[in-house]
Coordinates of C-alpha atoms in Angstrom, one line a residue:
Chain A
V1 CA -16.7 -9.5 -4.9
K2 CA -15.1 -7.5 -2.9
A3 CA -11.2 -6.5 -4.3
I4 CA -9.4 -7.5 -7.5
L5 CA -5.7 -8.6 -6.9
F6 CA -3.8 -8.2 -10.2
D7 CA -0.3 -9.6 -11.3
V8 CA 1.8 -7.0 -12.9
F9 CA 4.5 -8.2 -15.0
G10 CA 3.4 -9.4 -18.4
T11 CA -0.3 -8.8 -17.0
V12 CA -1.1 -4.9 -16.7
V13 CA 2.4 -4.2 -18.1
D14 CA 3.8 -4.8 -21.6
W15 CA 7.4 -5.7 -19.9
E16 CA 8.8 -7.0 -23.4
S17 CA 8.4 -3.9 -25.2
G18 CA 9.0 -1.5 -22.8
I19 CA 12.3 -3.1 -21.6
T20 CA 13.4 -3.6 -25.1
R21 CA 12.3 0.4 -26.2
Q22 CA 14.3 1.7 -23.4
L23 CA 17.2 -0.4 -24.1
Q24 CA 17.6 0.7 -27.7
K25 CA 17.0 4.3 -27.0
H26 CA 19.4 3.8 -24.3
A27 CA 22.1 2.4 -27.1
E28 CA 21.6 4.8 -29.1
S29 CA 23.3 7.4 -27.1
R30 CA 26.5 5.2 -26.5
D31 CA 28.8 2.7 -27.5
A32 CA 28.5 1.9 -31.4
R33 CA 29.0 -2.0 -30.6
L34 CA 25.4 -1.6 -28.9
S35 CA 23.9 -1.2 -31.9
R36 CA 23.9 -4.7 -33.4
V37 CA 22.7 -6.4 -30.2
D38 CA 18.6 -7.3 -30.4
W39 CA 17.8 -6.0 -27.6
L40 CA 14.1 -7.6 -27.8
T41 CA 15.9 -11.2 -27.6
F42 CA 18.4 -9.2 -24.5
A43 CA 14.8 -8.4 -23.6
R44 CA 13.4 -11.5 -23.0
D45 CA 16.8 -13.2 -21.8
W46 CA 16.8 -10.1 -18.9
R47 CA 13.7 -11.7 -18.0
K48 CA 14.2 -15.3 -18.0
G49 CA 17.4 -14.6 -16.2
F50 CA 14.7 -13.1 -13.6
W51 CA 12.5 -16.0 -13.7
A52 CA 15.6 -19.0 -12.9
A53 CA 16.3 -16.9 -10.4
A54 CA 13.0 -16.6 -8.6
A55 CA 13.0 -20.6 -8.9
T56 CA 15.8 -20.2 -6.3
F57 CA 13.7 -17.9 -3.7
P58 CA 12.3 -20.0 -0.6
R59 CA 8.6 -20.7 -0.6
N60 CA 8.0 -22.1 2.6
Q61 CA 9.7 -19.2 4.6
D62 CA 9.5 -15.6 4.8
I63 CA 11.5 -13.3 2.7
E64 CA 13.5 -10.5 4.3
D65 CA 14.8 -7.7 2.6
F66 CA 13.9 -8.5 -0.8
N67 CA 14.9 -6.3 -3.4
I68 CA 13.9 -6.9 -6.5
D69 CA 16.4 -3.9 -7.9
D70 CA 19.4 -6.8 -7.0
V71 CA 18.1 -9.5 -8.7
H72 CA 17.4 -7.5 -11.6
R73 CA 21.2 -6.2 -11.9
R74 CA 22.6 -9.4 -10.8
C75 CA 21.0 -11.0 -14.0
L76 CA 21.8 -7.9 -16.2
E77 CA 25.1 -8.7 -15.2
E78 CA 25.1 -12.0 -16.2
L79 CA 23.7 -10.8 -19.7
I80 CA 27.2 -9.0 -20.2
P81 CA 29.9 -11.6 -21.2
K82 CA 26.6 -13.5 -22.9
Y83 CA 26.7 -10.2 -25.8
A84 CA 30.0 -9.4 -25.5
L85 CA 29.3 -5.9 -23.8
E86 CA 32.2 -5.8 -21.7
D87 CA 33.5 -2.4 -21.0
V88 CA 30.8 -0.8 -23.1
W89 CA 28.4 0.3 -20.2
T90 CA 29.5 1.9 -17.1
E91 CA 28.8 1.5 -13.4
A92 CA 25.9 4.2 -13.9
D93 CA 24.8 3.0 -17.0
I94 CA 24.4 -0.6 -15.4
H95 CA 22.1 1.4 -12.6
E96 CA 20.0 3.2 -15.2
I97 CA 19.5 0.5 -17.1
T98 CA 18.5 -1.8 -14.0
Q99 CA 15.8 1.0 -12.9
F100 CA 14.3 0.6 -16.6
W101 CA 11.6 -2.0 -14.6
H102 CA 10.7 0.9 -12.7
Y103 CA 9.0 2.7 -15.8
L104 CA 7.2 0.3 -18.2
K105 CA 3.7 1.0 -20.0
G106 CA 0.6 -0.5 -19.2
W107 CA -0.9 -2.6 -22.0
P108 CA -3.2 -0.4 -23.6
D109 CA -6.3 -1.3 -22.0
S110 CA -5.0 -1.2 -18.8
S111 CA -5.2 1.8 -17.3
P112 CA -8.6 2.3 -18.5
A113 CA -9.8 -0.4 -16.9
L114 CA -8.3 0.4 -13.6
H115 CA -10.2 3.2 -13.8
R116 CA -13.6 2.2 -14.2
L117 CA -13.2 -0.8 -12.5
R118 CA -12.1 1.0 -9.1
E119 CA -15.5 2.5 -9.3
H120 CA -16.7 -0.7 -7.5
Y121 CA -13.7 -2.8 -6.5
I122 CA -10.7 -2.6 -4.1
M123 CA -7.9 -2.9 -6.5
S124 CA -4.3 -3.9 -5.7
P125 CA -1.5 -5.6 -7.7
C126 CA -0.3 -8.8 -6.0
A127 CA 3.3 -8.9 -7.7
N128 CA 6.5 -10.5 -7.0
G129 CA 8.3 -6.8 -6.8
T130 CA 8.7 -4.4 -4.5
L131 CA 6.9 -1.1 -3.2
R132 CA 8.4 1.6 -4.3
L133 CA 8.7 -0.5 -8.0
L134 CA 5.3 -0.4 -7.6
I135 CA 4.5 2.7 -7.0
D136 CA 6.9 4.1 -9.5
M137 CA 5.1 1.9 -12.3
A138 CA 1.7 3.5 -11.1
I139 CA 2.5 6.7 -11.5
H140 CA 4.3 6.4 -14.6
A141 CA 1.4 3.9 -16.3
D142 CA -1.4 5.6 -14.5
L143 CA -2.5 2.7 -12.4
P144 CA -5.0 3.9 -9.7
W145 CA -4.3 1.0 -7.1
H146 CA -6.4 1.9 -3.4
A147 CA -2.9 -0.2 -1.9
I148 CA 0.1 -2.2 -3.0
F149 CA 0.9 -5.9 -2.5
T150 CA 4.7 -6.8 -2.8
S151 CA 7.3 -9.5 -2.2
D152 CA 9.1 -6.7 0.4
V153 CA 5.4 -5.6 1.9
V154 CA 4.4 -9.0 2.2
H155 CA 7.9 -11.2 2.7
A156 CA 6.8 -14.4 0.5
F157 CA 7.3 -14.8 -3.4
K158 CA 4.6 -16.1 -5.3
P159 CA 3.3 -18.9 -5.9
A160 CA 4.1 -19.0 -2.2
P161 CA 0.2 -19.8 -0.4
R162 CA 1.3 -17.2 2.3
F163 CA 1.5 -13.9 -0.5
Y164 CA -2.1 -14.6 -1.5
L165 CA -3.4 -15.1 2.4
R166 CA -1.4 -12.4 3.6
A167 CA -2.9 -9.7 0.7
A168 CA -6.6 -11.6 1.6
R169 CA -5.6 -10.6 5.9
L170 CA -4.7 -7.5 5.2
L171 CA -7.8 -6.2 3.3
R172 CA -9.6 -8.0 5.8
L173 CA -11.2 -10.3 3.2
Q174 CA -12.3 -14.3 2.8
P175 CA -10.1 -15.9 -0.6
R176 CA -13.6 -15.9 -2.0
E177 CA -14.7 -11.9 -1.8
I178 CA -11.5 -12.1 -3.8
L179 CA -10.6 -12.6 -7.6
M180 CA -7.4 -12.7 -9.0
V181 CA -6.0 -12.0 -12.4
A182 CA -3.1 -13.3 -14.1
A183 CA -1.8 -13.5 -17.4
H184 CA -0.1 -16.6 -15.9
A185 CA -1.7 -20.1 -15.4
Y186 CA 0.8 -21.0 -12.1
D187 CA -0.2 -17.7 -10.7
L188 CA -4.3 -18.7 -10.6
A189 CA -3.8 -22.3 -10.0
A190 CA -1.7 -21.1 -6.5
A191 CA -4.5 -18.8 -6.2
R192 CA -7.6 -20.8 -6.8
A193 CA -6.5 -23.6 -4.6
L194 CA -6.6 -20.9 -1.3
G195 CA -10.1 -20.1 -2.7
F196 CA -10.0 -17.2 -4.7
R197 CA -11.8 -16.7 -7.4
T198 CA -9.5 -16.1 -11.0
C199 CA -9.7 -14.6 -14.2
Y200 CA -6.7 -15.4 -16.8
V201 CA -6.1 -12.1 -19.2
R202 CA -4.1 -13.7 -22.4
R203 CA -1.6 -12.1 -23.3
G204 CA 1.1 -13.0 -26.1
T205 CA 4.4 -12.1 -24.6
E206 CA 3.2 -14.4 -21.5
D207 CA 2.9 -18.5 -20.4
G208 CA 4.5 -19.7 -23.9
G209 CA 4.9 -16.2 -25.4
G210 CA 8.5 -14.6 -25.8
G211 CA 9.0 -13.9 -22.1
Chain B
V23 CA 12.4 15.9 -0.1
K24 CA 10.8 12.9 -2.6
A25 CA 7.8 12.0 -0.5
I26 CA 5.4 13.1 2.0
L27 CA 4.1 10.9 4.8
F28 CA 0.6 11.9 6.8
D29 CA -0.9 10.8 10.1
V30 CA -4.0 10.5 9.4
F31 CA -6.7 10.3 12.4
G32 CA -6.7 14.4 13.1
T33 CA -4.7 15.5 10.8
V34 CA -6.0 14.7 7.3
V35 CA -9.5 13.4 8.7
D36 CA -11.7 15.4 11.0
W37 CA -12.5 12.3 13.3
E38 CA -14.5 14.8 15.8
S39 CA -17.0 15.7 14.0
G40 CA -17.7 12.9 11.8
I41 CA -17.7 10.4 14.6
T42 CA -20.3 12.8 16.3
R43 CA -22.4 13.2 13.5
Q44 CA -22.6 9.3 12.2
L45 CA -23.5 8.7 16.3
Q46 CA -26.4 11.8 16.2
K47 CA -27.5 10.2 12.8
H48 CA -27.7 6.6 14.3
A49 CA -29.4 7.7 17.5
E50 CA -32.1 9.6 15.5
S51 CA -33.0 6.2 14.1
R52 CA -33.2 4.1 17.3
D53 CA -34.3 4.3 21.0
A54 CA -35.6 7.1 22.8
R55 CA -32.9 6.9 25.4
L56 CA -30.4 7.8 23.0
S57 CA -31.6 11.4 22.4
R58 CA -30.1 12.3 25.7
V59 CA -27.1 11.7 25.0
D60 CA -23.9 14.0 23.8
W61 CA -22.5 12.9 21.0
L62 CA -19.7 15.4 20.8
T63 CA -18.6 14.4 24.1
F64 CA -19.4 10.4 23.5
A65 CA -16.8 10.9 20.5
R66 CA -14.2 12.5 22.5
D67 CA -14.5 9.7 25.2
W68 CA -14.1 6.8 22.7
R69 CA -10.7 8.4 21.1
K70 CA -9.8 9.0 24.8
G71 CA -10.4 5.2 25.1
F72 CA -8.4 4.4 22.0
W73 CA -5.2 6.4 23.2
A74 CA -5.2 4.5 26.7
A75 CA -5.5 1.6 25.1
A76 CA -2.8 2.5 22.2
A77 CA -0.3 3.2 25.5
T78 CA -0.8 -0.1 26.3
F79 CA 1.3 -1.7 22.8
P80 CA 4.6 -2.8 22.5
R81 CA 7.3 -0.1 21.5
N82 CA 10.2 -2.5 21.0
Q83 CA 8.7 -5.3 19.2
D84 CA 6.7 -6.5 16.9
I85 CA 3.3 -6.0 16.8
E86 CA 1.1 -9.1 15.1
D87 CA -2.1 -9.2 14.3
F88 CA -2.8 -5.5 15.0
N89 CA -6.8 -5.0 14.3
I90 CA -8.0 -1.4 15.0
D91 CA -11.8 -2.3 14.4
D92 CA -11.2 -4.8 17.5
V93 CA -9.7 -1.7 19.4
H94 CA -12.5 0.7 18.8
R95 CA -14.9 -2.0 19.6
R96 CA -13.7 -2.8 23.3
C97 CA -13.2 1.1 23.8
L98 CA -16.9 1.5 22.7
E99 CA -18.2 -1.1 25.0
E100 CA -16.5 0.0 28.1
L101 CA -18.6 3.5 27.0
I102 CA -21.8 1.3 27.5
P103 CA -21.9 1.4 31.1
K104 CA -20.7 4.9 31.3
Y105 CA -23.3 6.4 29.0
A106 CA -26.3 3.8 30.5
L107 CA -27.0 2.6 27.5
E108 CA -26.9 -1.0 28.1
D109 CA -29.8 -2.7 26.1
V110 CA -29.9 -0.1 24.2
W111 CA -27.9 -1.2 20.8
T112 CA -27.8 -5.0 19.3
E113 CA -24.8 -6.8 18.6
A114 CA -25.7 -5.4 14.7
D115 CA -25.5 -1.7 16.6
I116 CA -22.5 -2.2 18.3
H117 CA -20.7 -4.1 14.9
E118 CA -22.2 -0.9 12.8
I119 CA -20.6 2.0 15.1
T120 CA -17.1 0.0 15.0
Q121 CA -16.9 0.9 11.4
F122 CA -17.9 4.2 11.5
W123 CA -14.0 5.2 11.9
H124 CA -13.9 3.4 8.2
Y125 CA -16.5 6.5 6.6
L126 CA -14.3 9.4 7.9
K127 CA -14.3 12.8 5.7
G128 CA -11.4 14.8 5.4
W129 CA -10.7 17.9 6.5
P130 CA -11.6 20.8 3.6
D131 CA -8.0 21.3 2.6
S132 CA -7.1 17.7 2.6
S133 CA -8.5 16.2 -0.4
P134 CA -7.3 19.1 -2.6
A135 CA -3.8 19.6 -1.3
L136 CA -3.3 15.7 -1.1
H137 CA -4.2 15.4 -5.1
R138 CA -1.8 19.0 -6.1
L139 CA 1.1 17.2 -3.9
R140 CA 0.7 13.8 -5.7
E141 CA 1.9 15.2 -8.9
H142 CA 5.3 15.6 -7.4
Y143 CA 5.9 13.6 -4.5
I144 CA 5.1 10.0 -3.5
M145 CA 2.4 10.4 -1.1
S146 CA 1.8 7.9 2.0
P147 CA -0.2 7.7 5.1
C148 CA 1.6 6.8 8.0
A149 CA -1.2 5.9 10.7
N150 CA -1.9 3.9 13.7
G151 CA -4.8 2.3 11.7
T152 CA -5.2 -0.9 9.5
L153 CA -5.1 -1.2 6.1
R154 CA -8.4 -1.8 5.2
L155 CA -9.3 1.0 7.1
L156 CA -7.5 3.6 5.2
I157 CA -8.3 1.9 1.8
D158 CA -12.3 2.4 3.4
M159 CA -10.7 6.0 4.4
A160 CA -9.3 7.0 1.1
I161 CA -11.9 5.5 -1.0
H162 CA -14.8 7.7 1.2
A163 CA -13.0 11.1 1.4
D164 CA -11.2 10.9 -1.6
L165 CA -7.2 11.2 -0.8
P166 CA -4.7 9.8 -3.5
W167 CA -2.2 7.3 -1.8
H168 CA 0.5 6.0 -3.5
A169 CA 1.0 3.4 -1.0
I170 CA -0.6 3.0 2.8
F171 CA 1.9 2.5 5.9
T172 CA -0.3 0.9 8.6
S173 CA 0.3 -0.6 12.1
D174 CA -0.7 -4.1 10.2
V175 CA 1.3 -3.3 7.0
V176 CA 4.6 -2.5 8.6
H177 CA 3.9 -4.3 12.2
A178 CA 4.3 -1.2 14.4
F179 CA 3.1 1.5 16.4
K180 CA 3.9 5.1 16.2
P181 CA 5.7 6.7 17.6
A182 CA 8.0 3.3 17.7
P183 CA 11.3 4.0 15.7
R184 CA 10.3 0.9 14.0
F185 CA 7.4 2.4 12.0
Y186 CA 8.7 5.2 10.5
L187 CA 12.0 3.5 9.4
R188 CA 10.1 0.8 7.7
A189 CA 8.6 3.1 5.6
A190 CA 11.5 4.7 4.5
R191 CA 12.2 1.6 3.6
L192 CA 10.0 0.4 2.0
L193 CA 10.5 3.7 -0.3
R194 CA 14.0 3.2 -0.7
L195 CA 14.3 6.7 0.6
Q196 CA 16.5 8.2 3.3
P197 CA 14.8 9.6 6.0
R198 CA 16.1 13.1 5.2
E199 CA 14.0 12.6 1.8
I200 CA 10.7 12.3 3.6
L201 CA 8.8 15.2 4.8
M202 CA 6.5 13.6 7.8
V203 CA 3.3 15.8 8.3
A204 CA 1.3 15.5 11.6
A205 CA -1.0 17.6 13.9
H206 CA 0.7 15.8 16.8
A207 CA 3.9 16.8 18.1
Y208 CA 5.2 13.9 19.6
D209 CA 4.6 12.4 16.4
L210 CA 6.8 14.7 14.5
A211 CA 9.5 14.8 17.3
A212 CA 9.7 10.9 17.0
A213 CA 10.5 11.3 12.9
R214 CA 12.5 14.2 13.4
A215 CA 14.7 12.4 15.9
L216 CA 15.1 9.5 13.0
G217 CA 16.3 12.8 10.5
F218 CA 13.2 13.2 8.9
R219 CA 12.0 16.4 8.1
T220 CA 8.7 17.5 9.9
C221 CA 5.7 19.4 9.0
Y222 CA 3.6 20.7 11.9
V223 CA -0.5 21.2 10.8
R224 CA -2.5 22.6 13.5
R225 CA -5.9 21.4 14.2
G226 CA -8.6 22.3 16.6
T227 CA -9.1 18.8 17.5
E228 CA -6.0 18.1 18.1
D229 CA -2.7 18.8 20.9
G230 CA -4.9 20.0 23.3
G231 CA -8.2 20.0 21.7
G232 CA -11.3 18.4 22.4
G233 CA -9.4 15.0 21.9

């Protein structure tokens, strides 16, 4: 193995507690109507909305102009009537909240493990996000990547084979020289079918967990 | 300014002394015929060959499957008869020498400056190379990039406008929010025409220097 690719949302960063905490903190500074919202459930619903949107993305053709902020924003707006939050958040609030995904914390083991592994392997996320999102996340959560593979860089969405194969091609490595790490079985199954080595990480929030 | 993009060959790394030193060291362990070669001149000729090849790359359409190792190898093979080195290097030697570009050292100020600047700005190379070359170079010369923009990632070759504009688009920044740093006037002129801020770094080997 010469390189290790990581799924990020759920595998490297703890989106569930991160989004919940940021929503709670934002609510404390705003309208009293926000105090009765269960923000953990809200965060999980937001993530479910993203999965539902993702299911509609094309698998067998290139994705141009992918912007995860736009997807997160649309999913957020769908939750507003469900949680009876009309007229509570301003346009600026909605923009700010959409950006919360850029500032997630890593799981406690993530940053130390990445710092150790990078001494021996090329390390990159392989994430259904955008380059800017992953840069902001890397800065905020101290994730020392060598390179970043995201949907707007490789024009594909996991588990499309072209995502994994383009990452391998850009690394000038064969799939068997690359270890794919994820907390999602579907992600590893797709990589393994292409000849990648795989490593499953169990996280409480993924694969049957809250999100 | 929120991000700083760097030209790499000549600006961040000292290709001239790096290639010369690696060629000299390699020659010492091989055929005696290699001892009479002026490796500094050889290195400069190799770089000139690259510029000549680059002049033929398309500017107004996407470049698919760009591999700088292939270009470096072709230019190296053209120098073999010129320096009367037929039958001196084996196939394995030629492969090894082509890889020398992956292991260049930074100029003495490069790594310390990048480490300081990355605390305040998003930092990325903007280089006519490949992602793998820039990863190897970053590891070897301790260049702490947040992201890497290369010809095989953005499917373009500087000074094509689409190279700079795609980097800005992936960073989700306007050109005026990005500073382009280079030791080549042509590179900065192209970026400035698109609205980027620019910074010229004088290096002895570039813009009228040896290479």
